[in-house]
Amino acid sequence: RKEVEQDPGPFNVPEGATVAFNCTYSNSASQSFFWYRQDCRKEPKLLMSVYSSGNEDGRFTAQLNRASQYISLLIRDSKLSDSATYLCVVNGATSGTYKYIFGTGTRLKVLA
Amino acid sequence: DGGITQSPKYLFRKEGQNVTLSCEQNLNHDAMYWYRQDPGQGLRLIYYSQIVNDFQKGDIAEGYSVSREKKESFPLTVTSAQKNPTAFYLCASSLGETGLAGELFFGEGSRLTVL
């Protein structure tokens, strides 16, 4: 089983749709969770950190479910500019060595 | 502006040649990382460093070497021993403090093609 798993997609959705991605992780000791956005042939950029209580930033909502070991990303009112690959990143360290584990990404295409 | 600078952005290499990719950060971060990304795959860790003059192998260190002589610099050398070096290379940094791991900041990447 991969340490971090994502559905690769692509998710093709019309503008204005709501879309949700999940990411499962295998290390129950994982402490820090992130969603990054990566455009084609560019570097990943932080979209959101994911907190235990869940967090929202405009049209984006991230949630953590420790019992089932997954994090989710919800995008409301999708825009054409949301088309990208969304990377789930998990870090299992509490101190010292930092090992960030990346999912392979979920590709989103928002269609006009 | 603070950030991470990678150079060169594009690099072409003949088989058998070593190349060095530069990574400089002015974020005052302790931890620095090198990742490799291949199409359809997640980022894979090559090397990381949490402090000057110390670095650790990641998951795919064979055929690569690094140094960390200064806090702001973490160059990666792709040696001729690396069997399949054509890839997108990403340098990243993080605060590296103890406790919960903070976010990673990435450079714009270096795209290496072996001819």
Short mmCIF file of C-alpha atoms in Angstrom, two decimals:
data_model
loop_
_atom_site.label_atom_id
_atom_site.label_comp_id
_atom_site.label_asym_id
_atom_site.label_seq_id
_atom_site.Cartn_x
_atom_site.Cartn_y
_atom_site.Cartn_z
CA ARG A 1 0.00 0.00 0.00
CA LYS A 2 1.33 3.44 -0.88
CA GLU A 3 2.00 5.78 2.02
CA VAL A 4 -0.15 8.49 0.46
CA GLU A 5 -2.77 7.67 -2.15
CA GLN A 6 -4.81 9.89 -4.42
CA ASP A 7 -7.14 9.22 -7.30
CA PRO A 8 -5.16 10.49 -10.31
CA GLY A 9 -8.29 11.61 -12.18
CA PRO A 10 -8.72 13.55 -14.36
CA PHE A 11 -11.83 15.04 -12.82
CA ASN A 12 -13.60 16.93 -15.61
CA VAL A 13 -16.18 19.32 -14.17
CA PRO A 14 -18.15 22.24 -15.58
CA GLU A 15 -17.56 25.78 -14.36
CA GLY A 16 -19.47 26.47 -11.20
CA ALA A 17 -19.48 22.87 -10.04
CA THR A 18 -18.42 21.65 -6.62
CA VAL A 19 -15.71 19.01 -6.63
CA ALA A 20 -14.09 17.04 -3.81
CA PHE A 21 -10.86 15.09 -3.63
CA ASN A 22 -9.77 12.63 -1.00
CA CYS A 23 -6.31 11.52 -0.01
CA THR A 24 -5.59 8.54 2.23
CA TYR A 25 -2.43 8.06 4.27
CA SER A 26 -1.06 4.94 5.91
CA ASN A 27 1.01 6.30 8.80
CA SER A 28 -1.30 6.86 11.74
CA ALA A 29 1.43 8.91 13.44
CA SER A 30 1.31 11.56 10.70
CA GLN A 31 1.04 15.03 12.16
CA SER A 32 1.04 17.59 9.39
CA PHE A 33 -1.04 17.67 6.24
CA PHE A 34 -1.07 19.95 3.24
CA TRP A 35 -2.71 20.48 -0.13
CA TYR A 36 -0.50 21.88 -2.86
CA ARG A 37 -1.49 23.01 -6.32
CA GLN A 38 0.78 22.30 -9.26
CA ASP A 39 0.29 23.75 -12.71
CA CYS A 40 1.73 22.00 -15.74
CA ARG A 41 5.54 22.13 -15.75
CA LYS A 42 5.63 24.42 -12.71
CA GLU A 43 6.59 24.03 -9.08
CA PRO A 44 4.02 23.04 -6.44
CA LYS A 45 2.53 25.92 -4.47
CA LEU A 46 0.86 25.66 -1.10
CA LEU A 47 -2.91 25.82 -1.33
CA MET A 48 -3.79 25.03 2.27
CA SER A 49 -2.45 23.45 5.40
CA VAL A 50 -4.97 21.05 6.89
CA TYR A 51 -5.80 21.38 10.56
CA SER A 52 -7.58 18.95 12.84
CA SER A 53 -10.58 21.25 13.10
CA GLY A 54 -10.79 21.71 9.36
CA ASN A 55 -10.18 24.99 7.62
CA GLU A 56 -11.67 27.11 4.89
CA ASP A 57 -10.18 29.68 2.56
CA GLY A 58 -12.71 31.25 0.26
CA ARG A 59 -14.01 28.55 -2.09
CA PHE A 60 -11.66 25.92 -0.69
CA THR A 61 -12.31 23.75 2.35
CA ALA A 62 -9.91 21.16 3.75
CA GLN A 63 -10.75 18.54 6.34
CA LEU A 64 -8.86 15.88 8.24
CA ASN A 65 -10.33 12.57 9.36
CA ARG A 66 -7.79 10.91 11.64
CA ALA A 67 -9.97 7.90 12.41
CA SER A 68 -10.20 6.92 8.76
CA GLN A 69 -6.79 8.41 7.89
CA TYR A 70 -7.75 10.68 5.06
CA ILE A 71 -7.80 14.34 4.20
CA SER A 72 -10.16 15.99 1.79
CA LEU A 73 -10.28 19.10 -0.36
CA LEU A 74 -13.55 20.66 -1.47
CA ILE A 75 -13.67 23.28 -4.18
CA ARG A 76 -16.91 25.20 -4.58
CA ASP A 77 -17.96 27.24 -7.61
CA SER A 78 -15.11 25.91 -9.76
CA LYS A 79 -13.33 28.35 -12.03
CA LEU A 80 -11.43 27.66 -15.23
CA SER A 81 -8.32 28.82 -13.37
CA ASP A 82 -8.72 25.99 -10.86
CA SER A 83 -7.58 23.54 -13.54
CA ALA A 84 -4.38 22.04 -12.16
CA THR A 85 -3.02 19.01 -10.34
CA TYR A 86 -3.67 18.93 -6.61
CA LEU A 87 -1.02 17.23 -4.49
CA CYS A 88 -1.66 15.79 -1.06
CA VAL A 89 1.37 16.00 1.24
CA VAL A 90 1.75 14.30 4.60
CA ASN A 91 4.50 14.59 7.16
CA GLY A 92 4.86 11.98 9.88
CA ALA A 93 7.50 13.60 12.05
CA THR A 94 6.86 15.17 15.40
CA SER A 95 10.37 16.55 15.64
CA GLY A 96 13.79 16.15 14.13
CA THR A 97 13.73 14.53 10.72
CA TYR A 98 11.15 15.90 8.36
CA LYS A 99 9.94 13.47 5.75
CA TYR A 100 7.24 14.83 3.52
CA ILE A 101 5.38 12.17 1.56
CA PHE A 102 3.69 13.27 -1.65
CA GLY A 103 0.73 11.73 -3.36
CA THR A 104 0.89 11.43 -7.14
CA GLY A 105 -1.70 14.17 -7.47
CA THR A 106 -5.27 14.50 -8.68
CA ARG A 107 -5.76 16.26 -11.97
CA LEU A 108 -8.69 18.66 -12.24
CA LYS A 109 -10.02 20.11 -15.48
CA VAL A 110 -12.70 22.76 -15.23
CA LEU A 111 -14.60 23.05 -18.49
CA ALA A 112 -16.31 26.12 -19.89
CA ASP B 1 11.41 39.27 -1.85
CA GLY B 2 12.29 36.09 0.00
CA GLY B 3 12.31 32.86 -1.88
CA ILE B 4 14.21 29.99 -3.44
CA THR B 5 16.17 30.40 -6.63
CA GLN B 6 17.08 27.44 -8.78
CA SER B 7 19.33 27.55 -11.78
CA PRO B 8 19.53 26.74 -14.55
CA LYS B 9 15.88 26.41 -15.45
CA TYR B 10 16.65 24.16 -18.41
CA LEU B 11 19.75 22.05 -18.84
CA PHE B 12 20.84 19.64 -21.53
CA ARG B 13 23.54 17.11 -20.83
CA LYS B 14 25.31 14.46 -22.80
CA GLU B 15 25.51 10.99 -21.35
CA GLY B 16 28.53 10.55 -19.12
CA GLN B 17 28.66 14.16 -17.95
CA ASN B 18 28.15 15.38 -14.41
CA VAL B 19 25.97 18.45 -13.93
CA THR B 20 25.34 20.61 -10.90
CA LEU B 21 22.01 22.26 -10.16
CA SER B 22 22.07 25.33 -7.99
CA CYS B 23 19.62 26.09 -5.17
CA GLU B 24 19.79 29.26 -3.09
CA GLN B 25 17.31 30.45 -0.46
CA ASN B 26 17.05 33.71 1.44
CA LEU B 27 14.26 32.59 3.75
CA ASN B 28 16.68 31.78 6.59
CA HIS B 29 15.35 28.22 6.59
CA ASP B 30 17.35 25.49 8.27
CA ALA B 31 16.03 22.56 6.24
CA MET B 32 16.53 22.11 2.50
CA TYR B 33 15.48 19.31 0.17
CA TRP B 34 15.93 18.03 -3.34
CA TYR B 35 13.11 16.20 -5.09
CA ARG B 36 12.78 14.60 -8.47
CA GLN B 37 9.50 14.51 -10.38
CA ASP B 38 8.79 12.22 -13.32
CA PRO B 39 5.59 12.29 -15.39
CA GLY B 40 2.70 10.62 -13.60
CA GLN B 41 4.67 10.18 -10.40
CA GLY B 42 4.77 11.99 -7.11
CA LEU B 43 7.79 13.89 -5.90
CA ARG B 44 10.56 11.61 -4.69
CA LEU B 45 13.14 12.73 -2.16
CA ILE B 46 16.77 12.63 -3.28
CA TYR B 47 18.61 14.29 -0.38
CA TYR B 48 17.77 16.59 2.49
CA SER B 49 19.71 18.70 4.96
CA GLN B 50 18.56 20.05 8.29
CA ILE B 51 21.69 21.94 9.19
CA VAL B 52 24.87 23.25 7.64
CA ASN B 53 27.52 20.59 6.95
CA ASP B 54 25.03 17.77 7.42
CA PHE B 55 22.78 16.01 4.93
CA GLN B 56 20.92 12.72 4.62
CA LYS B 57 20.05 10.42 1.76
CA GLY B 58 16.46 10.29 0.69
CA ASP B 59 14.68 7.50 -1.13
CA ILE B 60 16.53 7.77 -4.44
CA ALA B 61 20.02 9.11 -3.63
CA GLU B 62 21.99 6.79 -5.91
CA GLY B 63 23.80 8.71 -8.63
CA TYR B 64 23.41 12.07 -6.88
CA SER B 65 25.54 14.08 -4.48
CA VAL B 66 24.99 17.26 -2.46
CA SER B 67 26.80 19.67 -0.19
CA ARG B 68 25.63 22.13 2.45
CA GLU B 69 28.52 24.44 3.17
CA LYS B 70 26.29 27.48 3.70
CA LYS B 71 22.83 27.74 5.18
CA GLU B 72 21.43 29.39 2.08
CA SER B 73 22.89 27.02 -0.50
CA PHE B 74 22.22 23.35 -1.29
CA PRO B 75 23.58 22.37 -4.73
CA LEU B 76 22.79 19.00 -6.29
CA THR B 77 25.19 17.17 -8.60
CA VAL B 78 23.73 14.64 -10.98
CA THR B 79 26.56 12.25 -11.72
CA SER B 80 27.12 9.96 -14.68
CA ALA B 81 26.18 7.08 -12.37
CA GLN B 82 22.54 8.19 -12.40
CA LYS B 83 20.95 5.80 -14.91
CA ASN B 84 17.96 7.87 -15.92
CA PRO B 85 18.60 11.52 -15.04
CA THR B 86 16.08 13.17 -17.37
CA ALA B 87 13.54 14.68 -14.98
CA PHE B 88 12.20 17.81 -13.32
CA TYR B 89 14.25 18.65 -10.23
CA LEU B 90 12.75 20.68 -7.41
CA CYS B 91 14.55 22.27 -4.51
CA ALA B 92 12.57 23.11 -1.38
CA SER B 93 13.10 24.48 2.08
CA SER B 94 11.28 24.60 5.38
CA LEU B 95 11.84 26.22 8.73
CA GLY B 96 12.93 22.91 10.18
CA GLU B 97 11.99 23.74 13.74
CA THR B 98 11.05 20.97 16.12
CA GLY B 99 7.40 20.24 16.57
CA LEU B 100 4.87 20.09 13.77
CA ALA B 101 6.40 20.25 10.33
CA GLY B 102 5.71 23.48 8.50
CA GLU B 103 5.03 23.97 4.84
CA LEU B 104 7.57 23.39 2.12
CA PHE B 105 8.58 26.29 -0.10
CA PHE B 106 9.68 25.36 -3.61
CA GLY B 107 11.95 26.86 -6.20
CA GLU B 108 10.78 27.05 -9.81
CA GLY B 109 12.56 23.84 -10.70
CA SER B 110 15.27 22.74 -13.10
CA ARG B 111 14.41 20.59 -16.08
CA LEU B 112 17.28 18.31 -17.02
CA THR B 113 17.35 16.48 -20.34
CA VAL B 114 20.02 13.95 -21.20
CA LEU B 115 20.72 13.75 -24.90
#
